Coordinates of C-alpha atoms and ligand atoms in Angstrom, one line a residue:
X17 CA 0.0 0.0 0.0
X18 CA 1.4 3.2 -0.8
X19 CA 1.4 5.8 1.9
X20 CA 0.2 9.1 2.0
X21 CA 1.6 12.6 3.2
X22 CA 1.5 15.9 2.1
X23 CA 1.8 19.5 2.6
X24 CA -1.9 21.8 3.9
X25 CA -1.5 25.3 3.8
X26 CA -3.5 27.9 1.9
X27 CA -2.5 28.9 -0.9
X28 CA -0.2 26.6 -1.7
X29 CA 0.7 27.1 -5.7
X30 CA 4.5 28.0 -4.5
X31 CA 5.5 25.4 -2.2
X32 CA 8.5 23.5 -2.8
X33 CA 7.4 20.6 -0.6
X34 CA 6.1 18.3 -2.9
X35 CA 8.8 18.3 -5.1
X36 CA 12.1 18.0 -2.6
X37 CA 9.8 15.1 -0.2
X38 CA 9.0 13.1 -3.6
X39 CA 12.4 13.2 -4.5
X40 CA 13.2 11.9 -1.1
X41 CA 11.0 9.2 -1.2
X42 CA 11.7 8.3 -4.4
X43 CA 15.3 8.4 -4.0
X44 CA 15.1 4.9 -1.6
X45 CA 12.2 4.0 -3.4
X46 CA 9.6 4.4 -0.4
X47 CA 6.0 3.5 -1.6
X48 CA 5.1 7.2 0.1
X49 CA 3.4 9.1 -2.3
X50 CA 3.7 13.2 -1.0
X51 CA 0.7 15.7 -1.9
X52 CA -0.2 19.6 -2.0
X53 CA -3.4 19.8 -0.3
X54 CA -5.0 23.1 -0.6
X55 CA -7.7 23.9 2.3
X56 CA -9.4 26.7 2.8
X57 CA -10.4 27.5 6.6
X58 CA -13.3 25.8 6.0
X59 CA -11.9 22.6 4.6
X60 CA -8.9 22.9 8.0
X61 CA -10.8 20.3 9.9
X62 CA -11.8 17.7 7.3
X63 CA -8.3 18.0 6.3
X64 CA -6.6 17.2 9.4
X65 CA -9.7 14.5 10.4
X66 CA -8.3 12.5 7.0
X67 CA -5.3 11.8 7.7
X68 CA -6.8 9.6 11.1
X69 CA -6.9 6.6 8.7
X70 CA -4.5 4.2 6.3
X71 CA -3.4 5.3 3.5
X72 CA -2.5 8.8 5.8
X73 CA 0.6 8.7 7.6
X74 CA 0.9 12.4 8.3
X75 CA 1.3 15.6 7.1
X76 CA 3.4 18.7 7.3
X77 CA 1.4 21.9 7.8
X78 CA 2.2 25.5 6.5
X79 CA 1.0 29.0 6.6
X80 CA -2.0 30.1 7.6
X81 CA -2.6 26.8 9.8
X82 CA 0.8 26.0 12.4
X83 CA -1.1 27.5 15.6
X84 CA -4.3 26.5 14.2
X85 CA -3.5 22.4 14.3
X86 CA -2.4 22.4 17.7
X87 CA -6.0 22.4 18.8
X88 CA -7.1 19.6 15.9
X89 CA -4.6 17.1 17.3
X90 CA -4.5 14.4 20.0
X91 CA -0.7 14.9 21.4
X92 CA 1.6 18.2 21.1
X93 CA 5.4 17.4 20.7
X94 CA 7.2 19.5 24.0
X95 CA 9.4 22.0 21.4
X96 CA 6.0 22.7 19.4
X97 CA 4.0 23.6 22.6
X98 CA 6.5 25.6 23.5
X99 CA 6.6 27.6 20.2
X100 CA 3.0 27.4 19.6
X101 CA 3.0 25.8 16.7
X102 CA 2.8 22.7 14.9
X103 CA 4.3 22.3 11.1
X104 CA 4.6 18.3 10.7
X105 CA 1.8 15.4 11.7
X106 CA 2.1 12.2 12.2
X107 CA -0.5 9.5 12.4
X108 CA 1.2 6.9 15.2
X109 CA -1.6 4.1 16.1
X110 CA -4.6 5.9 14.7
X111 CA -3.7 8.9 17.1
X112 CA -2.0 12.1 15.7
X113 CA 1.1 13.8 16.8
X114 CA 2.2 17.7 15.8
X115 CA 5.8 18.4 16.0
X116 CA 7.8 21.5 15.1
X117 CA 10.8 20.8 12.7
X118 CA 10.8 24.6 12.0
X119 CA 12.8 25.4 15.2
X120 CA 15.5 22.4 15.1
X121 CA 16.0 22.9 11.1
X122 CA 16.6 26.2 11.9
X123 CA 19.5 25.8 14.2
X124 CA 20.8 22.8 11.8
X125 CA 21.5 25.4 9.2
X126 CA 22.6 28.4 11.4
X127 CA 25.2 25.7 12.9
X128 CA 26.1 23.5 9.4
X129 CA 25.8 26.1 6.9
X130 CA 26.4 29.8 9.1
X131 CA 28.8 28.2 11.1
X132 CA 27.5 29.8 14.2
X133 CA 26.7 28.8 17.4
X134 CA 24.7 31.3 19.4
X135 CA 26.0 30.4 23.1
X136 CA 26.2 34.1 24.7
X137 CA 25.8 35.4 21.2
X138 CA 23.2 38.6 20.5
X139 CA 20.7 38.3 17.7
X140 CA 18.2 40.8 16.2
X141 CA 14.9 39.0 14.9
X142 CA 12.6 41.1 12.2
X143 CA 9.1 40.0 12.6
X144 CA 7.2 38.4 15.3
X145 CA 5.0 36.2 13.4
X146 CA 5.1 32.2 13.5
X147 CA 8.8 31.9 11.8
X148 CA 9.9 34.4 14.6
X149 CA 8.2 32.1 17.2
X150 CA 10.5 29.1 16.7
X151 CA 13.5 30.7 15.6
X152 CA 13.4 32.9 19.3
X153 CA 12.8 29.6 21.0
X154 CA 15.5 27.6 19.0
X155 CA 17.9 30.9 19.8
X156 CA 17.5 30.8 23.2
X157 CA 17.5 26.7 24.0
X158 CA 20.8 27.0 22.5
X159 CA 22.1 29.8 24.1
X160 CA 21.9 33.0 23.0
X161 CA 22.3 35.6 25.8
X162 CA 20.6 38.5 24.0
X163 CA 17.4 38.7 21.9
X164 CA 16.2 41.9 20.4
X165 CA 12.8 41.8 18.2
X166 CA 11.4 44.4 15.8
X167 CA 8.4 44.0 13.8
X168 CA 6.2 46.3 11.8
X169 CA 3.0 46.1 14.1
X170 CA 4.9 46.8 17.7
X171 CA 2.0 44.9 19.6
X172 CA 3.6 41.3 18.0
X173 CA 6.7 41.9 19.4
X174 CA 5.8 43.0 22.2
X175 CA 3.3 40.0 22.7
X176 CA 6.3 37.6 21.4
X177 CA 8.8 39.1 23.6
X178 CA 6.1 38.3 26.8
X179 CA 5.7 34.8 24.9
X180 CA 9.3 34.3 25.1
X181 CA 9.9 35.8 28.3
X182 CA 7.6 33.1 29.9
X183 CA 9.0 30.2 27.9
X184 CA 12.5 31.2 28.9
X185 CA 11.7 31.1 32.9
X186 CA 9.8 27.9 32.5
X187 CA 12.9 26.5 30.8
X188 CA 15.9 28.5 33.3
X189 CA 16.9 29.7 30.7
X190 CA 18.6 33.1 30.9
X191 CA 18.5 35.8 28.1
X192 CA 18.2 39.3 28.0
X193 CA 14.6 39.7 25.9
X194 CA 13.2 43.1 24.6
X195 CA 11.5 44.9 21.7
X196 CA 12.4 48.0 19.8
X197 CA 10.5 50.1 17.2
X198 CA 10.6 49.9 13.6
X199 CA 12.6 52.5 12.8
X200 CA 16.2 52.6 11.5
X201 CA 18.0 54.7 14.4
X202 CA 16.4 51.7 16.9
X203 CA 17.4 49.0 14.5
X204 CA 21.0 50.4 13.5
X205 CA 21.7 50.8 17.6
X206 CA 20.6 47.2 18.4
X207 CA 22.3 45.9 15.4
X208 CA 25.9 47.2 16.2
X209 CA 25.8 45.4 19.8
X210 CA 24.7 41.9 18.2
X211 CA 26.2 39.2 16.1
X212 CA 23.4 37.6 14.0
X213 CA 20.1 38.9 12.5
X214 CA 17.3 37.1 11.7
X215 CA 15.0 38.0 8.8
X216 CA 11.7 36.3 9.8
X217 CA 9.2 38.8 7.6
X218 CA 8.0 37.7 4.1
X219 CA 9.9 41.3 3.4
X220 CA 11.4 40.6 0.0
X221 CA 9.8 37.1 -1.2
X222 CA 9.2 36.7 -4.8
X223 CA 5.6 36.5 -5.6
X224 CA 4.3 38.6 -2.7
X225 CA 3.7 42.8 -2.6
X226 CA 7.4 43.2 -1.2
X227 CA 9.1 41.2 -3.8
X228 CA 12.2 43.1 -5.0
X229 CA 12.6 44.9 -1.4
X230 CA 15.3 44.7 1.7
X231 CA 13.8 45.1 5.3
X232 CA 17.2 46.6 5.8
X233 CA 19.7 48.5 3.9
X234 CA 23.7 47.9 4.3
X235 CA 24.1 51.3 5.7
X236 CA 22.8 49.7 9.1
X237 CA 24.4 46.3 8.6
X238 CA 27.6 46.0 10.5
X239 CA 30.5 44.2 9.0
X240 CA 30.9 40.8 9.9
X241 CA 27.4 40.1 11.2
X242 CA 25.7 36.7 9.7
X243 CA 22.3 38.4 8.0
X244 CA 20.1 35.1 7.8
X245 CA 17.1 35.7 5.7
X246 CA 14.3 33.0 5.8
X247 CA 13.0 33.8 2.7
X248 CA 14.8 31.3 0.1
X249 CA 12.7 32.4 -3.3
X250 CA 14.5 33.9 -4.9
X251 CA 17.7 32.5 -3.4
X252 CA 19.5 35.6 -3.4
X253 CA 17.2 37.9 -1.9
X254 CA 17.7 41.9 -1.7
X255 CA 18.7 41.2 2.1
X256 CA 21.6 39.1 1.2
X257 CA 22.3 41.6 -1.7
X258 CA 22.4 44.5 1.1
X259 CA 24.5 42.1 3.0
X260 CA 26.7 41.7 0.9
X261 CA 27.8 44.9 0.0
X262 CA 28.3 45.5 3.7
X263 CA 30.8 43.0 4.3
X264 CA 28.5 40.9 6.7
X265 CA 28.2 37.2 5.8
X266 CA 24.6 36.0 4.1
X267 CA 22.5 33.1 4.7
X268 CA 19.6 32.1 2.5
X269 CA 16.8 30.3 3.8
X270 CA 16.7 27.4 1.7
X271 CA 18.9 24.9 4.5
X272 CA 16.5 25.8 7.2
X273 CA 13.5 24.5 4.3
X274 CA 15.4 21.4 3.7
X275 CA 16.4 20.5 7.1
X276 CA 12.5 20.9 8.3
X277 CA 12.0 18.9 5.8
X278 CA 14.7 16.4 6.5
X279 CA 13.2 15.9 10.1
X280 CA 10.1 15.6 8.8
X281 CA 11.0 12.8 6.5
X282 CA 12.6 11.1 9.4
X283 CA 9.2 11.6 11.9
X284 CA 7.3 9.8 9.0
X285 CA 9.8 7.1 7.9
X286 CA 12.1 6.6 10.9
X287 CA 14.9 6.9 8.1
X288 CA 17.7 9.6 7.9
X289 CA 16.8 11.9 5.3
X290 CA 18.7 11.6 1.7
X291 CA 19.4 15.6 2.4
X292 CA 21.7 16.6 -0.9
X293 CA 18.9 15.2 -3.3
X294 CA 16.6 16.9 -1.7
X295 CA 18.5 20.0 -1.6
X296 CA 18.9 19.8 -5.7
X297 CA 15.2 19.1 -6.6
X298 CA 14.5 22.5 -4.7
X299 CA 17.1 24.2 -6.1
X300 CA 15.9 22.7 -9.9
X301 CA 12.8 23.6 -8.7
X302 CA 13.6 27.6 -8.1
X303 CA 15.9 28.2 -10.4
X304 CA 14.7 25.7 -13.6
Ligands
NAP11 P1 3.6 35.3 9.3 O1 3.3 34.6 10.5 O2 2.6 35.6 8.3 O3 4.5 36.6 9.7 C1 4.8 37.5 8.7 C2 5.8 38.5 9.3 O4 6.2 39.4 8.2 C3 5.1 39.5 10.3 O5 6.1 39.8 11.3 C4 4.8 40.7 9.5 O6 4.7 41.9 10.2 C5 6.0 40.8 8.6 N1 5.7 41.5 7.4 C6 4.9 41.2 6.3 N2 4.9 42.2 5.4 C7 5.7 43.1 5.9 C8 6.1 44.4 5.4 N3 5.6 44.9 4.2 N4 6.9 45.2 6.1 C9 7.4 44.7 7.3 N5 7.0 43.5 7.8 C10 6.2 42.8 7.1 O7 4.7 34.4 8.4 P2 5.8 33.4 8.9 O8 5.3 32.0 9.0 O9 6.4 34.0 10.2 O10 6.9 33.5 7.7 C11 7.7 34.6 7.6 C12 8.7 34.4 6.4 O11 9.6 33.3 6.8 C13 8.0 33.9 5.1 O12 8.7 34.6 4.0 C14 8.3 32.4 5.0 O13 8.3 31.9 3.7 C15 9.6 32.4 5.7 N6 9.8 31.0 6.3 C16 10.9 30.3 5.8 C17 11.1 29.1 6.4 C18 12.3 28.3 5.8 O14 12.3 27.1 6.0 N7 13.3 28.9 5.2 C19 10.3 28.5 7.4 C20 9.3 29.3 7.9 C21 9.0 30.6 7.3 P3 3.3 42.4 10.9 O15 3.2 41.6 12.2 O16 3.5 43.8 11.1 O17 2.2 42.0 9.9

């Protein structure tokens, strides 16, 4: 019998999922068969109630649904409590579990590919929306001693920071957590006392109203700094253009898509994931 996962979000015509999990599967010829399944609000909870039964063996979930699921499933995974979000399901003896592969894939490519670990390091996160969620929560289990978030509508970071804040005590973790306006002096100040920022805004995504746009210009980039932009399409975004021509060191967002994915693969096969094929049938599939 040939298994069935696949990707709900909505809309979903620019997903990269189907075509990097396939190649997994397919790669050690796994009868898993991986699908885009578009659902509108409406459609959330047939969606999720489907994949109770055989030929369903989970699912990986995408924007507008992560916080959404954790409600529609029977067990939360402890890191996608925490973060408040759920991106891959799995269907373990007709019960189904969320987990969060966002926050760990993350950290696999700020480590693997940035080469940076963030023990008593200072980061600056733009955004305070889901993908700011797990990345804050993967930055401080590992260690960062300073987090500093900015976002466009104030009350989300100020609501994250309090979000964070309380996950931190929980854990014993200790950080220094805050929130600064959107405005460049703020953002130029904070970004000369830290070593990493996080782009976690669709600022600059192909496809969307800000396509073709930086959230920051090099003028306020230090030099040396690791910019990481989670936007990955198109690979080189106006951020690590900007980055560039300060002299700080880019990182695209494409690792952190395949290593969520990677884990995923792993939650539904219990395999290690074939990660450099699945790397090149994303990058065929953006740039071909
Ligand atoms: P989200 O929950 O919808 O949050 C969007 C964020 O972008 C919010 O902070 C929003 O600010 C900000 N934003 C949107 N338009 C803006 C603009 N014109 N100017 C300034 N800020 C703006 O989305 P998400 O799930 O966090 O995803 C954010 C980005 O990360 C997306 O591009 C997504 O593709 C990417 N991502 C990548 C990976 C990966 O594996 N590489 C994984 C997850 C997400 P407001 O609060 O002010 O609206």
């Amino acid at each position: 019998m040939v298994n069935l996962v696949g990707i709900i979000g909505y809309p979903l015509k620019h997903s990269l999922s189907p075509l990097f999990q396939q190649a997994a599967f397919d790669h050690y010829g796994l009868p898993f068969r991986y699908q885009a399944w578009e659902a509108t609000p409406k459609e959330l909870g047939a969606a999720i109630a489907r994949l109770r039964h055989p030929p369903y063996r989970g699912a990986n979930v995408t924007i507008p649904y992560k916080e959404k699921v954790l409600s529609l499933v029977d067990e939360v995974d402890g890191e996608a409590k925490s973060i408040g979000a759920v991106n891959t399901i799995l269907r373990k003896d007709g019960r189904l579990v969320g987990y969060n592969t966002d926050a760990p894939g993350f950290l696999w490519a700020l480590r693997e590919e940035g080469g940076f670990d963030p023990r008593g390091k200072r980061a600056v996160l733009l955004g305070a929306g889901g993908a700011a969620r797990a990345v804050g929560v993967a930055l401080l289990g590992a260690g960062i001693s300073g987090l500093t978030l900015c976002n466009r509508t104030p009350e989300r970071a100020e609501a994250l920071v309090s979000h964070l804040t309380t996950i931190a005590e929980q854990r014993s973790w200790s950080a220094s957590i805050a929130a600064i306006p959107w405005e460049r002096e703020h953002l130029k100040d904070a970004l000369s006392h830290s070593h990493l920022v996080v782009n976690c805004t669709s600022v600059g995504m192909k496809h969307s109203p800000t396509e073709g746009r930086s959230p920051l210009e090099a003028v306020f980039i230090p030099k040396g700094i690791l910019v990481y932009d989670l936007v990955y399409n198109p690979l080189d975004t106006p951020l690590l253009q900007e980055a560039k021509r300060a002299g700080a060191r880019p990182l695209g967002g494409l690792s952190m898509l395949i290593y969520q994915g990677a884990l995923s693969f792993q939650i539904w096969t219990g395999r290690e994931a074939p990660v450099a094929v699945m790397m090149e049938a994303a990058r065929e599939g953006l740039v071909g």
